[in-house]
Coordinates of C-alpha atoms and ligand atoms in Angstrom, one line a residue:
M1 CA 41.0 108.2 169.8
L2 CA 41.1 110.6 172.5
V3 CA 41.7 114.3 172.4
N4 CA 42.7 116.6 175.3
H5 CA 40.3 119.5 174.3
S6 CA 41.5 122.1 176.8
A7 CA 44.6 122.8 174.8
A8 CA 43.1 124.0 171.5
D9 CA 45.9 126.7 170.9
K10 CA 49.0 124.8 171.8
D11 CA 51.1 122.7 169.7
T12 CA 49.5 119.4 168.8
L13 CA 51.4 116.1 169.5
L14 CA 50.0 112.9 168.2
I15 CA 51.0 109.8 170.3
I16 CA 50.7 106.4 168.5
D17 CA 50.8 103.6 171.1
S18 CA 48.8 100.4 171.6
S19 CA 49.1 100.3 175.4
P20 CA 46.5 102.2 177.2
N21 CA 48.8 102.6 180.2
S22 CA 51.4 104.3 178.3
V23 CA 49.0 106.7 176.8
R24 CA 47.8 107.5 180.1
I25 CA 51.5 108.2 181.4
L26 CA 52.3 110.2 178.3
N27 CA 49.2 112.2 178.6
A28 CA 50.0 112.9 182.3
I29 CA 53.4 114.2 181.4
L30 CA 52.5 116.2 178.3
G31 CA 49.0 117.4 178.5
E32 CA 49.8 120.6 180.4
E33 CA 52.1 121.8 177.7
Y34 CA 50.6 120.4 174.5
R35 CA 47.5 119.6 172.8
V36 CA 47.7 115.7 172.9
I37 CA 45.9 113.4 170.6
F38 CA 46.0 109.6 170.4
S39 CA 45.8 106.7 168.2
T40 CA 46.2 103.1 169.2
T41 CA 46.6 101.7 165.7
G42 CA 48.5 102.4 162.7
T43 CA 45.6 102.7 160.4
T44 CA 43.7 105.5 162.5
A45 CA 47.2 107.3 163.0
S46 CA 47.6 107.5 159.3
V47 CA 44.3 109.5 158.9
L48 CA 45.0 111.6 162.0
I49 CA 48.4 112.8 161.0
K50 CA 46.9 114.4 157.9
T51 CA 43.7 115.9 159.2
E52 CA 45.3 117.2 162.4
Q53 CA 48.8 118.0 161.1
P54 CA 50.6 117.5 164.3
K55 CA 53.9 119.3 164.9
L56 CA 55.4 116.1 166.3
V57 CA 54.6 112.4 166.6
L58 CA 55.6 110.0 169.2
L59 CA 55.5 106.5 167.7
D60 CA 55.6 103.1 169.4
V61 CA 57.2 100.5 167.3
D62 CA 55.0 97.8 168.5
L63 CA 51.7 98.3 167.1
P64 CA 48.9 95.6 166.9
D65 CA 48.2 96.2 163.2
M66 CA 51.4 97.0 161.7
D67 CA 55.3 97.6 162.5
G68 CA 56.3 100.9 163.6
F69 CA 59.0 101.3 161.4
S70 CA 57.0 100.6 158.3
L71 CA 54.4 103.4 159.4
C72 CA 57.3 105.7 160.1
Q73 CA 58.6 104.9 156.5
A74 CA 55.2 105.6 154.9
F75 CA 54.8 108.9 156.8
K76 CA 58.2 109.9 155.5
N77 CA 57.3 109.0 152.0
D78 CA 54.2 111.2 151.8
V79 CA 54.8 114.7 150.9
A80 CA 51.9 115.8 153.3
T81 CA 53.6 114.2 156.3
K82 CA 57.4 114.0 155.4
D83 CA 58.3 117.1 157.4
I84 CA 56.7 116.2 160.8
P85 CA 59.2 115.0 163.4
I86 CA 58.9 111.5 164.6
I87 CA 60.3 110.3 167.8
L88 CA 60.3 106.5 168.1
I89 CA 59.5 104.8 171.5
S90 CA 60.5 101.2 171.9
E91 CA 61.1 98.7 174.8
K92 CA 64.0 97.1 172.7
Q93 CA 67.3 98.3 173.9
E94 CA 69.4 97.3 171.1
D95 CA 71.2 99.8 169.0
E96 CA 70.1 98.2 165.7
S97 CA 66.5 99.2 166.2
R98 CA 67.7 102.7 167.2
E99 CA 70.0 102.9 164.2
M100 CA 67.1 101.6 162.1
G101 CA 64.7 104.2 163.2
L102 CA 67.3 107.0 162.7
R103 CA 68.1 105.8 159.3
I104 CA 64.4 105.9 158.0
G105 CA 64.2 109.4 159.1
C106 CA 63.1 109.6 162.7
A107 CA 64.1 112.6 164.7
D108 CA 64.8 110.7 167.9
Y109 CA 64.5 107.5 169.8
I110 CA 63.4 106.9 173.4
N111 CA 63.4 103.7 175.5
K112 CA 60.6 102.4 177.6
P113 CA 60.0 103.0 180.4
V114 CA 59.9 106.6 179.7
S115 CA 61.2 109.2 182.2
P116 CA 59.0 112.3 182.2
A117 CA 61.8 114.7 182.2
E118 CA 63.6 112.9 179.2
V119 CA 60.5 112.6 177.1
K120 CA 59.8 116.4 177.8
L121 CA 63.3 117.6 176.9
R122 CA 63.4 115.4 173.8
I123 CA 60.2 116.8 172.4
Y124 CA 61.1 120.3 173.4
N125 CA 64.5 119.9 171.4
Q126 CA 62.7 118.6 168.4
L127 CA 60.2 121.4 168.3
R128 CA 63.0 124.0 168.8
I129 CA 64.9 122.5 166.0
R130 CA 61.7 122.6 163.7
R131 CA 60.9 126.3 164.5
N132 CA 64.4 127.3 164.0
E133 CA 64.3 125.6 160.5
D134 CA 60.8 127.3 159.9
L135 CA 62.5 130.7 160.6
I136 CA 65.4 130.0 158.3
M137 CA 62.9 128.9 155.6
Q138 CA 60.9 131.9 156.1
R139 CA 63.9 134.1 155.8
A140 CA 65.2 132.1 152.7
L141 CA 61.8 132.4 150.8
Y142 CA 60.0 135.5 152.3
D143 CA 60.5 139.1 152.2
S144 CA 60.8 140.3 155.8
L145 CA 59.4 143.7 155.4
T146 CA 56.1 142.8 153.3
G147 CA 55.8 139.0 154.2
L148 CA 55.6 138.5 150.3
A149 CA 57.4 135.6 148.6
N150 CA 61.0 136.6 147.8
R151 CA 62.5 136.5 144.3
N152 CA 63.6 132.8 144.7
L153 CA 60.4 131.5 146.0
T154 CA 58.6 133.7 143.2
L155 CA 60.5 132.4 140.4
D156 CA 60.2 128.7 141.6
R157 CA 56.4 129.2 141.8
L158 CA 56.7 130.5 138.1
R159 CA 58.5 127.8 137.0
Y160 CA 56.1 125.2 138.4
A161 CA 53.1 127.3 137.1
I162 CA 54.5 127.4 133.5
T163 CA 55.1 123.6 133.5
H164 CA 51.4 122.9 134.9
D165 CA 49.8 125.5 132.6
L166 CA 51.6 124.0 129.5
R167 CA 50.1 120.6 130.2
R168 CA 46.6 122.1 130.6
G169 CA 46.8 124.2 127.6
L170 CA 46.5 127.5 129.5
L171 CA 48.7 130.7 129.7
T172 CA 50.9 131.8 132.6
G173 CA 51.2 135.5 133.0
L174 CA 53.9 137.4 134.4
M175 CA 53.9 140.9 135.8
L176 CA 56.7 143.0 136.9
V177 CA 55.5 146.1 138.8
D178 CA 58.1 148.8 139.3
I179 CA 57.3 151.9 141.5
D180 CA 58.1 155.1 139.7
N181 CA 60.6 157.4 141.3
F182 CA 60.9 155.2 144.4
K183 CA 64.4 156.3 145.3
L184 CA 62.8 160.0 145.4
I185 CA 60.6 159.0 148.1
N186 CA 63.3 157.3 150.2
D187 CA 65.5 160.3 149.8
T188 CA 63.1 163.1 150.4
L189 CA 60.7 161.5 152.7
S190 CA 62.9 159.0 154.5
H191 CA 63.3 155.3 154.4
D192 CA 60.6 154.9 157.1
V193 CA 57.9 156.4 154.4
G194 CA 59.5 154.4 151.8
D195 CA 58.8 151.2 153.9
Q196 CA 55.3 152.0 154.8
V197 CA 54.6 152.6 151.0
L198 CA 56.0 149.2 150.2
V199 CA 54.0 147.7 152.8
E200 CA 50.7 149.3 151.6
L201 CA 51.4 148.7 148.1
S202 CA 51.9 144.9 148.8
K203 CA 48.5 144.7 150.5
R204 CA 46.7 146.5 147.6
I205 CA 48.5 144.2 145.1
L206 CA 47.2 141.2 147.1
Q207 CA 43.8 142.7 147.1
V208 CA 43.7 142.9 143.4
V209 CA 45.2 139.4 142.4
R210 CA 43.5 136.1 142.5
E211 CA 44.0 133.5 145.5
V212 CA 46.0 131.3 143.1
D213 CA 48.4 134.2 142.2
T214 CA 51.9 134.5 143.8
V215 CA 53.0 138.0 144.5
G216 CA 56.7 138.3 145.3
R217 CA 59.0 141.3 146.1
V218 CA 62.1 140.9 143.9
S219 CA 64.0 144.1 144.6
G220 CA 63.7 147.2 146.5
D221 CA 60.8 148.6 144.5
E222 CA 59.9 145.8 142.3
F223 CA 57.1 143.3 142.7
L224 CA 56.7 140.3 140.5
I225 CA 53.3 138.6 140.1
V226 CA 52.7 135.1 138.9
L227 CA 49.4 134.5 137.2
P228 CA 48.7 130.9 136.6
G229 CA 46.0 129.4 134.6
L230 CA 44.9 132.3 132.3
H231 CA 42.8 131.9 129.1
Q232 CA 43.7 134.7 127.0
T233 CA 45.9 137.7 126.8
E234 CA 43.0 140.1 128.0
N235 CA 43.0 138.4 131.3
A236 CA 46.4 139.8 132.0
C237 CA 45.6 143.1 130.7
Q238 CA 42.5 143.3 132.8
I239 CA 44.7 142.6 136.0
A240 CA 47.2 145.1 134.9
S241 CA 44.9 148.1 134.6
K242 CA 43.1 147.1 137.8
L243 CA 46.7 147.0 139.5
R244 CA 47.5 150.5 138.3
K245 CA 44.2 151.9 139.6
A246 CA 44.9 150.5 143.1
I247 CA 48.5 151.6 143.2
N248 CA 47.5 155.2 142.0
K249 CA 45.1 155.7 145.0
P250 CA 47.0 158.2 147.5
I251 CA 48.8 156.4 150.3
S252 CA 48.4 158.0 153.8
V253 CA 51.7 157.8 155.8
S254 CA 51.9 157.8 159.5
S255 CA 54.0 161.2 159.5
G256 CA 51.0 162.7 158.2
G257 CA 50.1 163.6 154.6
E258 CA 49.6 161.3 151.6
V259 CA 51.9 160.1 149.0
H260 CA 51.1 159.5 145.4
I261 CA 52.4 156.4 143.6
T262 CA 52.4 155.4 140.2
A263 CA 54.2 152.3 138.8
S264 CA 55.5 151.0 135.4
I265 CA 54.3 147.5 134.7
G266 CA 55.6 145.1 132.1
V267 CA 53.8 142.0 131.2
S268 CA 54.8 138.7 129.6
L269 CA 53.0 135.3 128.9
S270 CA 54.0 131.8 128.5
P271 CA 54.2 130.1 126.0
L272 CA 53.3 133.0 123.7
D273 CA 56.6 134.7 124.5
T274 CA 58.7 132.0 125.8
E275 CA 58.3 128.8 127.8
D276 CA 61.6 129.4 129.8
F277 CA 60.9 131.1 133.1
K278 CA 64.2 133.1 133.3
R279 CA 63.5 134.6 129.9
L280 CA 59.7 135.2 130.6
F281 CA 61.0 137.1 133.6
A282 CA 63.6 139.0 131.5
N283 CA 60.9 139.8 128.9
A284 CA 58.6 141.3 131.6
D285 CA 61.6 143.3 132.5
V286 CA 62.1 144.6 128.9
A287 CA 58.5 145.5 128.8
K288 CA 58.6 147.2 132.2
D289 CA 61.6 149.4 130.8
Q290 CA 59.4 150.2 127.7
A291 CA 56.5 151.3 130.2
K292 CA 59.1 153.5 131.9
C293 CA 60.5 155.0 128.9
G294 CA 57.0 155.8 127.5
G295 CA 56.3 158.0 130.3
K296 CA 55.8 155.9 133.3
D297 CA 52.4 155.1 135.0
S298 CA 51.4 152.5 132.6
Y299 CA 51.7 148.9 131.5
R300 CA 53.2 147.4 128.3
M301 CA 52.7 143.7 127.0
F302 CA 56.0 142.4 126.0
T303 CA 56.6 141.9 122.1
S304 CA 59.3 140.3 120.5
E305 CA 60.1 143.6 118.7
M306 CA 61.2 144.9 122.2
N307 CA 63.6 142.1 122.5
D308 CA 64.9 143.1 118.9
N309 CA 65.5 146.5 120.2
V310 CA 67.3 145.2 123.2
H311 CA 69.2 142.8 121.1
R312 CA 70.4 145.6 118.8
R313 CA 71.6 147.8 121.6
V314 CA 73.4 144.8 123.0
R315 CA 75.1 144.3 119.6
I316 CA 75.8 148.0 119.5
E317 CA 77.3 148.2 122.8
Y318 CA 79.5 145.1 122.3
N319 CA 80.8 146.4 119.3
L320 CA 81.2 150.0 120.1
V321 CA 83.7 148.8 122.9
R322 CA 86.2 147.6 120.1
A323 CA 85.1 150.3 117.4
L324 CA 88.2 152.6 118.3
S325 CA 90.8 150.0 118.4
L326 CA 89.4 148.5 115.1
D327 CA 89.7 151.9 113.5
E328 CA 86.0 151.9 112.7
F329 CA 85.2 155.5 113.1
S330 CA 85.8 158.4 110.9
L331 CA 84.7 161.9 110.3
V332 CA 82.7 163.7 107.8
Y333 CA 82.6 167.6 107.4
Q334 CA 79.8 169.9 106.7
P335 CA 80.6 173.5 105.5
F336 CA 79.4 176.6 107.2
I337 CA 78.9 179.4 105.0
D338 CA 79.1 183.1 105.6
L339 CA 75.8 184.5 104.4
K340 CA 77.2 188.0 103.7
T341 CA 80.3 187.0 102.0
N342 CA 79.3 183.5 100.6
E343 CA 82.6 182.2 101.9
V344 CA 83.2 178.8 103.4
V345 CA 84.4 179.6 106.9
G346 CA 84.4 176.5 108.5
A347 CA 82.9 172.9 108.9
E348 CA 81.3 170.7 111.6
A349 CA 82.8 167.4 112.1
L350 CA 80.1 164.7 112.3
L351 CA 81.1 161.2 113.5
R352 CA 80.5 158.1 111.2
W353 CA 80.7 154.6 112.5
N354 CA 81.0 151.8 109.9
N355 CA 81.0 148.5 111.9
S356 CA 81.8 145.0 110.3
E357 CA 78.6 143.3 111.9
L358 CA 76.2 146.3 112.0
G359 CA 77.2 148.2 109.0
S360 CA 76.7 152.0 109.2
V361 CA 75.2 153.0 112.4
P362 CA 73.7 156.5 112.7
P363 CA 75.3 158.6 115.4
D364 CA 71.9 159.5 117.0
E365 CA 71.7 155.9 117.6
F366 CA 75.3 155.1 119.0
I367 CA 76.1 158.3 120.6
P368 CA 73.7 158.0 123.4
I369 CA 74.8 154.4 124.0
A370 CA 78.5 155.8 124.0
E371 CA 77.3 158.4 126.4
Q372 CA 75.7 156.0 128.9
T373 CA 78.6 153.5 128.7
N374 CA 81.3 156.3 129.2
L375 CA 82.8 155.4 125.9
I376 CA 82.2 158.7 124.8
Y377 CA 85.3 160.2 126.5
E378 CA 87.7 158.2 124.4
I379 CA 85.6 158.6 121.3
G380 CA 85.5 162.4 121.8
K381 CA 89.3 162.5 122.2
F382 CA 89.4 160.8 118.8
V383 CA 87.1 163.4 117.3
L384 CA 89.2 166.2 118.5
K385 CA 92.5 164.9 117.4
T386 CA 91.2 163.9 114.0
A387 CA 89.5 167.0 113.2
V388 CA 92.2 169.2 114.6
Y389 CA 94.8 167.5 112.3
D390 CA 92.5 167.4 109.2
F391 CA 92.0 171.1 109.7
L392 CA 95.4 172.1 110.8
R393 CA 96.4 174.0 107.7
L394 CA 93.2 173.9 105.8
R395 CA 92.3 177.4 104.2
N396 CA 89.3 178.3 102.0
F397 CA 89.3 179.6 98.6
Q398 CA 90.2 183.1 99.8
G399 CA 93.1 181.7 101.7
R400 CA 91.7 182.0 105.1
L401 CA 92.3 179.4 107.6
L402 CA 89.0 177.4 108.4
N403 CA 87.3 176.8 111.6
V404 CA 86.3 173.3 112.8
A405 CA 83.3 172.5 115.0
I406 CA 83.1 169.6 117.0
N407 CA 80.2 168.2 119.1
I408 CA 80.8 167.7 122.7
S409 CA 78.5 165.6 124.9
P410 CA 77.4 166.8 128.3
Q411 CA 79.2 163.9 129.9
Q412 CA 82.6 165.1 128.4
I413 CA 81.9 168.6 130.0
R414 CA 81.4 167.1 133.3
K415 CA 84.2 165.0 133.4
S416 CA 87.2 166.5 135.3
G417 CA 90.3 167.0 133.3
F418 CA 88.4 167.7 130.2
V419 CA 89.6 171.2 129.5
E420 CA 93.3 170.1 130.1
D421 CA 92.7 167.4 127.6
V422 CA 91.5 169.7 124.9
K423 CA 94.2 172.1 125.6
A424 CA 96.9 169.3 125.3
T425 CA 95.6 168.1 122.2
I426 CA 95.5 171.6 120.2
D427 CA 98.9 172.6 121.7
E428 CA 100.6 169.6 120.8
A429 CA 99.1 169.7 117.1
G430 CA 99.8 173.7 117.1
F431 CA 96.3 174.3 116.4
D432 CA 94.9 177.8 117.3
A433 CA 92.2 177.7 119.9
N434 CA 90.3 180.4 118.1
R435 CA 89.6 178.1 115.1
L436 CA 88.1 175.2 117.3
E437 CA 84.4 175.6 117.9
L438 CA 82.6 173.6 120.5
E439 CA 79.2 172.6 120.0
V440 CA 77.2 171.8 123.3
T441 CA 73.4 171.4 123.7
E442 CA 71.2 173.0 126.3
G443 CA 70.9 169.6 128.2
V444 CA 74.5 170.5 129.4
L445 CA 73.3 173.3 131.4
L446 CA 70.7 171.6 133.4
S447 CA 72.7 169.9 136.0
Q448 CA 75.7 170.9 138.2
Q449 CA 75.5 174.3 136.8
M450 CA 78.2 175.8 139.0
Y451 CA 80.8 173.3 137.8
V452 CA 79.7 173.5 134.1
K453 CA 79.8 177.1 134.2
D454 CA 83.4 177.0 135.3
V455 CA 84.4 174.5 132.6
I456 CA 82.7 176.6 129.9
E457 CA 84.5 179.8 131.1
E458 CA 87.7 178.1 131.1
L459 CA 87.1 176.9 127.6
H460 CA 86.1 180.2 126.6
S461 CA 89.1 182.0 128.3
M462 CA 91.3 179.4 126.4
G463 CA 90.0 181.0 123.2
A464 CA 87.7 178.3 121.9
V465 CA 84.5 179.4 120.2
L466 CA 81.4 178.1 122.2
S467 CA 78.3 177.3 120.3
M468 CA 74.7 176.4 121.7
D469 CA 73.6 173.6 119.4
D470 CA 70.0 172.9 118.6
F471 CA 68.8 176.1 119.9
G472 CA 64.8 176.0 119.8
S473 CA 64.5 172.3 120.2
G474 CA 64.8 172.1 123.9
Y475 CA 64.2 174.0 126.9
S476 CA 65.6 177.2 125.5
S477 CA 65.5 179.6 128.2
L478 CA 67.1 183.1 127.7
S479 CA 68.1 183.1 131.3
Y480 CA 70.1 180.1 131.1
L481 CA 72.2 181.4 127.9
L482 CA 72.9 184.7 129.7
R483 CA 74.7 182.9 132.5
F484 CA 77.2 181.4 130.1
P485 CA 79.6 183.0 127.8
F486 CA 78.4 181.4 124.5
D487 CA 79.6 182.9 121.3
A488 CA 77.3 181.5 118.8
L489 CA 74.0 180.0 118.7
K490 CA 72.9 177.3 116.3
I491 CA 69.3 177.6 115.4
D492 CA 67.9 174.0 115.2
R493 CA 66.6 172.4 111.9
E494 CA 63.1 172.1 113.0
F495 CA 63.1 175.8 113.4
V496 CA 64.5 176.5 109.9
D497 CA 62.3 173.8 108.5
G498 CA 59.0 175.8 108.8
I499 CA 60.4 179.3 108.2
T500 CA 59.2 179.4 104.4
D501 CA 55.6 178.1 105.2
V502 CA 54.9 178.7 108.8
E503 CA 54.7 182.5 109.6
I504 CA 55.1 182.1 113.2
N505 CA 58.5 180.4 112.9
E506 CA 59.5 183.3 110.6
T507 CA 58.7 185.5 113.5
L508 CA 60.6 183.3 116.1
A509 CA 63.6 183.2 113.7
T510 CA 63.6 186.9 113.5
A511 CA 63.1 187.2 117.4
V512 CA 66.2 184.6 117.9
I513 CA 68.4 186.1 115.5
S514 CA 67.8 189.9 117.0
M515 CA 68.1 188.3 120.4
A516 CA 71.4 186.7 119.7
R517 CA 72.8 190.0 118.1
G518 CA 71.7 191.7 121.3
L519 CA 73.9 189.2 123.3
K520 CA 76.7 189.7 120.9
M521 CA 76.2 186.1 119.6
R522 CA 76.8 184.8 116.1
T523 CA 73.7 183.0 114.5
I524 CA 74.1 179.7 112.5
A525 CA 71.3 178.3 110.9
E526 CA 71.1 174.4 110.7
G527 CA 69.4 172.1 108.1
V528 CA 69.2 174.6 105.3
E529 CA 67.4 172.7 102.5
T530 CA 66.2 175.2 100.0
Q531 CA 67.0 178.4 98.4
E532 CA 64.0 180.1 100.0
Q533 CA 65.1 179.1 103.4
L534 CA 68.6 180.4 102.8
E535 CA 66.9 183.9 101.3
M536 CA 64.7 184.3 104.4
L537 CA 67.6 183.6 106.9
T538 CA 69.8 186.1 104.8
S539 CA 67.1 188.8 105.0
K540 CA 66.8 188.4 108.7
G541 CA 70.5 188.9 109.4
C542 CA 71.5 185.3 110.3
D543 CA 75.2 185.0 110.1
L544 CA 76.2 181.6 108.8
A545 CA 74.1 178.6 107.5
Q546 CA 74.7 175.1 107.2
G547 CA 72.6 172.3 105.4
Y548 CA 72.2 170.0 102.6
Y549 CA 71.2 172.8 100.3
L550 CA 74.9 174.2 100.9
G551 CA 76.6 171.0 101.5
R552 CA 76.2 167.5 102.8
P553 CA 78.6 166.2 105.2
I554 CA 81.6 164.6 103.2
S555 CA 85.0 162.9 103.9
I556 CA 88.0 165.2 104.4
D557 CA 89.2 164.4 101.0
A558 CA 85.9 165.3 99.4
F559 CA 85.7 168.4 101.5
R560 CA 89.2 169.3 100.2
E561 CA 87.8 168.9 96.7
F562 CA 84.7 170.7 97.5
L563 CA 87.0 173.7 98.6
G564 CA 88.8 173.6 95.3
L565 CA 92.0 171.8 96.9
S566 CA 93.3 168.5 95.5
S567 CA 93.3 166.0 98.4
H568 CA 96.9 166.5 99.4
E569 CA 97.2 170.3 99.2
T570 CA 96.7 173.0 101.5
E571 CA 96.5 175.8 99.5
P572 CA 93.4 176.9 97.2
Q573 CA 93.4 175.9 93.6
D574 CA 91.9 177.8 90.7
N575 CA 88.2 177.7 91.2
D576 CA 85.4 179.4 89.5
G577 CA 83.0 179.7 92.5
V578 CA 83.4 181.3 95.8
M579 CA 80.3 179.8 97.5
A580 CA 80.1 176.1 97.3
Q581 CA 77.0 174.8 95.8
K582 CA 75.5 171.4 96.6
Ligands
C2E601 P1 73.7 167.8 115.3 O1 75.0 168.1 115.9 O2 72.5 168.8 115.3 O3 74.4 167.7 113.8 C1 73.6 168.0 112.5 C2 73.0 166.9 111.9 O4 72.0 167.3 111.0 C3 73.8 165.9 111.2 O5 73.3 164.6 111.4 C4 73.8 166.4 109.8 O6 74.0 165.3 108.9 C5 72.3 166.7 109.8 N1 72.1 167.7 108.6 C6 72.9 168.7 108.2 N2 72.2 169.3 107.3 C7 70.9 168.8 107.1 C8 69.8 169.2 106.2 O7 70.0 170.0 105.5 N3 68.7 168.4 106.4 C9 68.5 167.3 107.4 N4 67.6 166.6 107.5 N5 69.7 167.0 108.2 C10 70.8 167.8 108.1 P2 74.3 163.5 111.9 O8 75.6 163.4 111.3 O9 73.4 162.0 111.8 O10 74.4 163.7 113.4 C11 73.3 163.5 114.3 C12 73.7 164.0 115.7 O11 74.7 163.1 116.3 C13 74.4 165.4 115.8 O12 73.5 166.4 115.5 C14 75.1 165.3 117.0 O13 74.2 165.4 118.0 C15 75.6 163.8 117.2 N6 77.0 163.7 116.8 C16 77.4 163.7 115.5 N7 78.8 163.5 115.6 C17 79.2 163.7 117.0 C18 80.2 163.7 117.8 O14 81.4 163.6 117.3 N8 80.3 163.8 118.9 C19 79.1 163.9 119.6 N9 79.0 164.0 121.1 N10 77.9 163.9 119.1 C20 77.9 163.8 117.7
CA602 CA1 76.1 169.9 116.2
CA603 CA1 72.5 170.7 115.6

C-alpha cells in the first residue's frame, strides 16, 4: 500500500491495480488533485475501502488474487461500500466486458493504456455526479435552515427505532415540540428574527438530547424528537422537562434585545400507546394540542383518553354536518318572568341536538364545534326561523304577544350579510322586530370592534332588542358596554348562584342592577333556582328572571301548555295562575 500523504484534505481515490507501472502512471496523473491510495491485491482493497471510505475507486479487472468483476460485485453488495462509484480499467477492448462491468453497477469503464486527460475527465465527471446526488439527498432529507433531519427522514428513523426497540424490549419515545405563538414572532419581529430563533432552538434541543436521538424539523415551528431505547416512561419526562428549561432561556437576536420563547410539548411512547409510527406521531400531536390548551409552556404525555376526546370531536363534527338535513335539531324555550307583574313576557330559545349515533349532545359541546367549522351560520338561520314562526302569534295569559330571545354566536355577527338575513327572515314571517331579542356574549366585542359596532347598531335601529349575555362571567368592562347600544343585560348564573350565601355577590348584584338602570338597560337574572334568590333579585330591582325555579327549557308544545294554551291555540285559555310555577 502506498499513500500520497501530502493531500490529506483532498478527495480520496482508491486505485486497485496489480501492475506497479500502472500505479506510477495513475499517481502521476492524479496525485496533484486527489489523495491517492493504492492496493495491488483484492484482499487488501476490501479492507482499505472500508477504513478509508474513498470517494471513488479505480479498479483493474485483472488482479492476481481475484477477478475484478467479483470484487466489484462484493463492494456493491456491501451496505458500507455500495454507494462508492467504481471505474473499471481493463486491457480488454471487447464490448462484453464493458457491458458486464456496467451491469454489475460500475459507474464507468476505461481502456488501457490510459490517457491522462480521459482518466481525469471521467473521474471528475463521476465525482460531480456524486456531489449532485449528495446535494439532492441533503435537500430531500434535511431542513435547509437548521440542518436538522426533515419530516421524512425523522419519520423514517422513528419507524426504524420502533422496530429495533420492540425486539430489544425497550420503549421508543416521540416528542413533538411546538413553539408557542411563533407566528407572533415572525409577524411582529420579522422573519429574520424568526429564523434566528429556530436555529438557536435547534442547537439547544441538540444539546439536551442524546447522541442516539434524532431531532427533526417537521413544520415551520415544530420539532420532532425520536428517543430510541428508553427503559421507562420517566426517561421521556426527564428529557421533556430539561427541554422546556433549555427553550425558556432568553434568546439574543442580532437586531439587539432578547426573545423569550416557550413551547408546548407532546410525548407519546411505543409500544405503550401504539407500535405504529404514524399513529405515534398523531398521538404526540394530540398530546401537544392538550399542552397548548392547558395554557402552553408545558408538556403532556399522551393518554388514550385524549384520543377518545379527539374521536368524539371527530364524530360530532362528522354528524353535525348532516344534522340540519336530517332534521335532528330542535328548539326548547325557557320563560322570562317579569318580576314586577309576575307575567311571562318571553322566552329564550335554546338549541337541542339529538343525533342517531351520539344521542343528545349538549349545546356547550357542539356549539363551539359548529362555530369553528362555520356550520353555525346555517344552524343560526334555522334557530331564527324556527323561533320566529313558533312565536309568531304567541301571547301570554294576559294576551300580550311574547318576545323570543335567540343566542347569536360572535361568528354570525362578524359574517357579512348577517343583518340582511335576519331582516329577510322576520319580514317574510311578518314578525315584529321589537319582539326579537338577540343575546350576544362579551366575546363578540373583543375583536374587529368597529365592524361589530356597526352591525350591532344596525340591528338596534332595525328594532331588535340586544342583550348582553352571561354578564359577570367574562371580561365585563363597563367601558365596553357603554360603546354599544345594548338594551338588556343578562346577569350570569354564577353571579346569581352566590346571591343568597355570599354577601359580596349580593353587593355586586346590587351594583350591576343599579349600573344597568343608570344606562337605561333592563336586567335579566339567569339561573334562578330558589325562592330566596328570586326574592333577593326582586328586592334589588332586577327586571326579569329566568331559571329552573321559574321554568325549565321545554318544547314549543309544552311551552304553550305552560302558558295555559292547548298546543294549537294562539289565545290564552282559562288558567288559575298568572305566574308560571316550576
Ligand atoms: P346560555 O345562553 O347562557 O343559556 C342558558 C343555559 O343555562 C341553558 O343551557 C339553560 O338550559 C341553562 N339554565 C337555565 N336555567 C338554569 C338554572 O336554573 N340552573 C342551571 N344550572 N342552568 C340553567 P343550555 O341549553 O345547555 O345552553 C348552553 C349554552 O349553549 C347557552 O348558554 C348558549 O351559550 C349556547 N346555546 C344554546 N342554544 C344556542 C343557539 O341556538 N345558538 C347559539 N349560538 N348558542 C346557543
Ligand atoms: Ca343566552
Ligand atoms: Ca347566559
